Short mmCIF file of C-alpha atoms in Angstrom, two decimals:
data_model
loop_
_atom_site.label_atom_id
_atom_site.label_comp_id
_atom_site.label_asym_id
_atom_site.label_seq_id
_atom_site.Cartn_x
_atom_site.Cartn_y
_atom_site.Cartn_z
CA ASP A 910 0.15 0.04 0.15
CA GLY A 911 1.15 3.43 -0.79
CA GLY A 912 1.75 5.92 1.85
CA ILE A 913 3.83 8.31 4.03
CA THR A 914 5.31 6.95 7.21
CA GLN A 915 6.74 8.84 10.01
CA SER A 916 8.60 7.74 12.82
CA PRO A 917 9.06 7.48 15.68
CA LYS A 918 5.42 8.16 16.92
CA TYR A 919 6.94 9.66 20.03
CA LEU A 920 10.51 10.86 20.72
CA PHE A 921 11.79 12.90 23.93
CA ARG A 922 14.61 15.06 23.98
CA LYS A 923 16.73 16.28 26.47
CA GLU A 924 17.52 20.24 26.55
CA GLY A 925 20.53 20.94 24.15
CA GLN A 926 20.34 17.71 21.96
CA ASN A 927 19.47 17.75 18.31
CA VAL A 928 16.93 15.06 17.26
CA THR A 929 15.76 13.82 13.54
CA LEU A 930 12.44 12.91 12.90
CA SER A 931 12.08 11.01 9.73
CA CYS A 932 9.37 11.01 7.04
CA GLU A 933 9.50 8.55 4.06
CA GLN A 934 6.90 8.46 1.19
CA ASN A 935 6.21 5.66 -1.43
CA LEU A 936 3.56 7.97 -3.26
CA ASN A 937 6.40 9.30 -5.85
CA HIS A 938 5.25 12.46 -4.92
CA ASP A 939 7.09 15.57 -6.06
CA ALA A 940 6.66 17.69 -3.09
CA MET A 941 6.89 17.04 0.91
CA TYR A 942 6.48 19.42 3.59
CA TRP A 943 6.77 19.45 7.50
CA TYR A 944 4.44 20.84 9.78
CA ARG A 945 4.49 21.67 13.34
CA GLN A 946 1.07 21.65 15.43
CA ASP A 947 0.68 23.13 19.16
CA PRO A 948 -2.24 21.98 21.25
CA GLY A 949 -5.27 23.68 19.83
CA GLN A 950 -3.67 25.31 16.90
CA GLY A 951 -3.20 25.08 13.13
CA LEU A 952 -0.51 23.30 11.18
CA ARG A 953 2.55 25.82 10.56
CA LEU A 954 4.64 25.42 7.87
CA ILE A 955 8.34 24.46 8.83
CA TYR A 956 10.15 23.63 5.40
CA TYR A 957 9.01 22.54 2.04
CA SER A 958 10.62 20.46 -0.98
CA GLN A 959 9.15 20.51 -4.18
CA ILE A 960 12.37 18.57 -5.86
CA VAL A 961 15.25 16.76 -4.52
CA ASN A 962 17.97 18.61 -3.21
CA ASP A 963 15.99 21.47 -3.09
CA PHE A 964 13.96 22.98 -0.10
CA GLN A 965 12.12 26.41 0.98
CA LYS A 966 11.78 27.41 4.73
CA GLY A 967 8.23 28.04 5.42
CA ASP A 968 6.69 30.37 8.34
CA ILE A 969 8.83 28.80 11.13
CA ALA A 970 11.90 27.56 10.24
CA GLU A 971 14.65 29.14 12.75
CA GLY A 972 15.63 26.21 14.92
CA TYR A 973 15.10 23.53 12.08
CA SER A 974 16.96 21.61 9.13
CA VAL A 975 15.99 19.41 6.55
CA SER A 976 17.48 17.27 3.82
CA ARG A 977 16.23 16.37 0.25
CA GLU A 978 18.60 13.66 -1.23
CA LYS A 979 15.97 11.23 -2.13
CA LYS A 980 12.77 11.82 -3.34
CA GLU A 981 11.29 9.75 -0.97
CA SER A 982 12.85 11.19 1.81
CA PHE A 983 12.60 14.19 3.66
CA PRO A 984 14.23 14.07 7.38
CA LEU A 985 13.38 16.83 9.80
CA THR A 986 15.98 17.82 12.24
CA VAL A 987 15.36 19.98 15.22
CA THR A 988 18.36 21.59 17.07
CA SER A 989 19.38 22.71 20.15
CA ALA A 990 18.44 26.34 18.56
CA GLN A 991 14.66 25.48 18.73
CA LYS A 992 13.81 27.02 21.95
CA ASN A 993 10.71 25.29 22.38
CA PRO A 994 10.34 21.89 20.42
CA THR A 995 7.76 20.49 22.15
CA ALA A 996 5.13 19.75 19.34
CA PHE A 997 3.25 17.62 17.30
CA TYR A 998 4.96 17.14 14.20
CA LEU A 999 3.36 16.21 10.75
CA CYS A 1000 5.17 15.30 7.43
CA ALA A 1001 2.61 15.59 4.53
CA SER A 1002 3.56 14.84 0.52
CA ASN A 1003 1.68 15.70 -2.63
CA ASN A 1004 2.00 16.13 -6.74
CA PHE A 1005 1.92 19.38 -8.91
CA SER A 1006 -0.70 17.76 -11.18
CA ARG A 1007 -3.30 20.35 -11.89
CA THR A 1008 -6.19 18.34 -10.63
CA ASP A 1009 -4.53 16.05 -7.98
CA THR A 1010 -2.99 18.26 -5.49
CA GLU A 1011 -4.29 16.24 -2.39
CA ALA A 1012 -1.93 16.22 0.44
CA PHE A 1013 -1.29 12.86 2.17
CA PHE A 1014 -0.27 12.92 5.85
CA GLY A 1015 2.08 10.71 8.05
CA GLN A 1016 0.73 9.80 11.55
CA GLY A 1017 2.75 12.14 13.05
CA THR A 1018 5.66 12.49 15.95
CA ARG A 1019 5.06 13.98 19.18
CA LEU A 1020 8.39 15.19 20.59
CA THR A 1021 8.60 16.26 24.32
CA VAL A 1022 11.73 18.20 25.70
CA VAL A 1023 12.46 16.72 29.03
CA GLN B 926 0.73 33.71 4.63
CA GLN B 927 -1.78 31.39 6.29
CA PRO B 928 -5.49 31.88 5.24
CA VAL B 929 -7.67 32.93 7.95
CA GLN B 930 -10.74 30.34 8.84
CA SER B 931 -13.89 31.31 11.43
CA PRO B 932 -15.59 30.64 13.11
CA GLN B 933 -12.88 29.23 15.84
CA ALA B 934 -15.37 26.72 17.09
CA VAL B 935 -18.77 25.44 16.61
CA ILE B 936 -21.53 23.31 18.66
CA LEU B 937 -23.91 21.24 16.75
CA ARG B 938 -26.67 19.00 17.42
CA GLU B 939 -26.82 15.96 15.44
CA GLY B 940 -29.02 17.03 12.21
CA GLU B 941 -27.71 20.93 12.32
CA ASP B 942 -26.02 22.62 9.52
CA ALA B 943 -23.06 24.75 10.01
CA VAL B 944 -20.78 26.68 7.81
CA ILE B 945 -16.93 27.03 8.07
CA ASN B 946 -15.09 30.04 6.03
CA CYS B 947 -11.65 30.31 4.96
CA SER B 948 -10.42 33.55 3.29
CA SER B 949 -6.90 34.78 1.88
CA SER B 950 -5.31 37.91 1.06
CA LYS B 951 -3.71 36.56 -1.57
CA ALA B 952 -5.15 35.47 -4.90
CA LEU B 953 -5.68 31.66 -4.68
CA TYR B 954 -4.88 28.75 -7.20
CA SER B 955 -6.67 26.14 -4.88
CA VAL B 956 -8.23 25.61 -1.46
CA HIS B 957 -8.13 22.30 0.08
CA TRP B 958 -10.41 21.12 2.94
CA TYR B 959 -9.11 18.57 5.86
CA ARG B 960 -10.65 16.90 8.90
CA GLN B 961 -8.36 15.75 11.80
CA LYS B 962 -9.79 13.83 14.70
CA HIS B 963 -7.89 14.29 18.02
CA GLY B 964 -4.50 12.61 18.02
CA GLU B 965 -4.91 11.61 14.14
CA ALA B 966 -3.46 12.69 11.26
CA PRO B 967 -5.75 15.53 9.07
CA VAL B 968 -7.76 13.44 6.41
CA PHE B 969 -8.58 14.87 2.96
CA LEU B 970 -12.07 16.05 2.28
CA MET B 971 -11.94 17.89 -1.12
CA ILE B 972 -9.95 20.15 -3.23
CA LEU B 973 -11.58 22.98 -5.12
CA LEU B 974 -9.58 24.81 -8.10
CA LYS B 975 -9.85 28.30 -9.02
CA GLY B 976 -12.47 28.55 -11.42
CA GLY B 977 -15.49 29.30 -8.73
CA GLU B 978 -16.09 25.59 -8.64
CA GLN B 979 -18.22 23.61 -5.70
CA LYS B 980 -18.04 20.44 -4.51
CA GLY B 981 -19.95 17.82 -2.32
CA HIS B 982 -19.05 14.68 -0.53
CA ASP B 983 -21.59 12.93 0.98
CA LYS B 984 -23.35 15.71 2.89
CA ILE B 985 -20.56 17.82 3.05
CA SER B 986 -19.80 20.45 0.20
CA ALA B 987 -17.62 23.29 -0.43
CA SER B 988 -17.55 26.45 -2.50
CA PHE B 989 -14.95 28.54 -3.50
CA ASN B 990 -15.03 32.17 -4.60
CA GLU B 991 -12.10 33.13 -6.62
CA LYS B 992 -12.73 36.87 -6.85
CA LYS B 993 -13.19 37.32 -3.04
CA GLN B 994 -10.34 34.54 -2.22
CA GLN B 995 -12.79 32.70 -0.18
CA SER B 996 -14.23 29.33 0.50
CA SER B 997 -16.61 28.08 2.69
CA LEU B 998 -17.15 24.45 4.11
CA TYR B 999 -20.95 23.14 4.33
CA LEU B 1000 -21.97 20.89 7.01
CA THR B 1001 -25.24 19.37 6.40
CA ALA B 1002 -27.59 17.49 8.55
CA SER B 1003 -24.32 16.59 10.96
CA GLN B 1004 -23.80 13.39 12.25
CA LEU B 1005 -21.54 12.66 15.12
CA SER B 1006 -18.93 11.49 12.75
CA TYR B 1007 -18.36 14.86 11.71
CA SER B 1008 -16.72 15.89 14.99
CA GLY B 1009 -13.60 16.76 14.58
CA THR B 1010 -10.97 19.96 13.84
CA TYR B 1011 -11.54 21.43 10.10
CA PHE B 1012 -8.49 22.85 8.37
CA CYS B 1013 -8.58 24.56 5.00
CA GLY B 1014 -5.24 24.57 3.35
CA THR B 1015 -4.52 26.92 0.35
CA GLU B 1016 -2.05 27.23 -2.48
CA THR B 1017 -1.32 30.59 -4.37
CA ASP B 1018 0.19 28.54 -7.34
CA SER B 1019 0.57 25.21 -9.06
CA TRP B 1020 3.66 24.35 -7.53
CA GLY B 1021 1.94 22.82 -4.20
CA LYS B 1022 3.33 25.09 -1.29
CA LEU B 1023 0.32 24.36 0.95
CA GLN B 1024 -0.63 26.55 4.14
CA PHE B 1025 -3.42 25.85 6.91
CA GLY B 1026 -5.36 27.99 8.75
CA ALA B 1027 -5.71 27.53 12.28
CA GLY B 1028 -8.40 24.94 12.21
CA THR B 1029 -12.16 25.09 13.26
CA GLN B 1030 -13.28 22.76 16.19
CA VAL B 1031 -16.55 21.20 15.42
CA VAL B 1032 -18.39 19.29 18.36
CA VAL B 1033 -21.58 17.46 17.22
CA THR B 1034 -23.69 16.37 20.30
CA PRO B 1035 -26.63 13.62 19.85
#
């Protein structure tokens, strides 16, 4: 079955540590996204990538980094520079077809700083 | 820039109707609607492309007013399963950069 997989589901980080969240899709989608969701709030765009080896900052990119070395993978690193990283992180992907840009989401990673 | 959704929350009794609005300050290429249940990933409902079309999915439908850069989601004869948070997502071009509003929490009670 095609889909988008995020791992791990839960992640605990100590203050000052970097952590990497995994996102893999087998939908052959061009674009991939990372969103952050805080309790009771919407989805804020962190980074997005439209093609391999290229990515763009979203609205809240500070303290995060990404890479897009393969079409199917878009890992997100939460660095120690991100002062308030506790949140629910969602990865999504879609295509650029004119009539079919439905975004598929992974099940999310809940990151907690301890 | 994120689209603006209203209202923030709505409480309905089963069988009642509701409208959720989504507006943007930029010209839109498309509007997406998703529903998220607590602790789960958002699930796609429908896409509306510029051209002012209207779509329906069971008793949930949506319209897109291209001139006003607004979209509305209509929940008709609501069911308990309609409870959740509804998000609109907007694209300003065909390159697929998708940005979401803050969401509208819908609670349907028996």
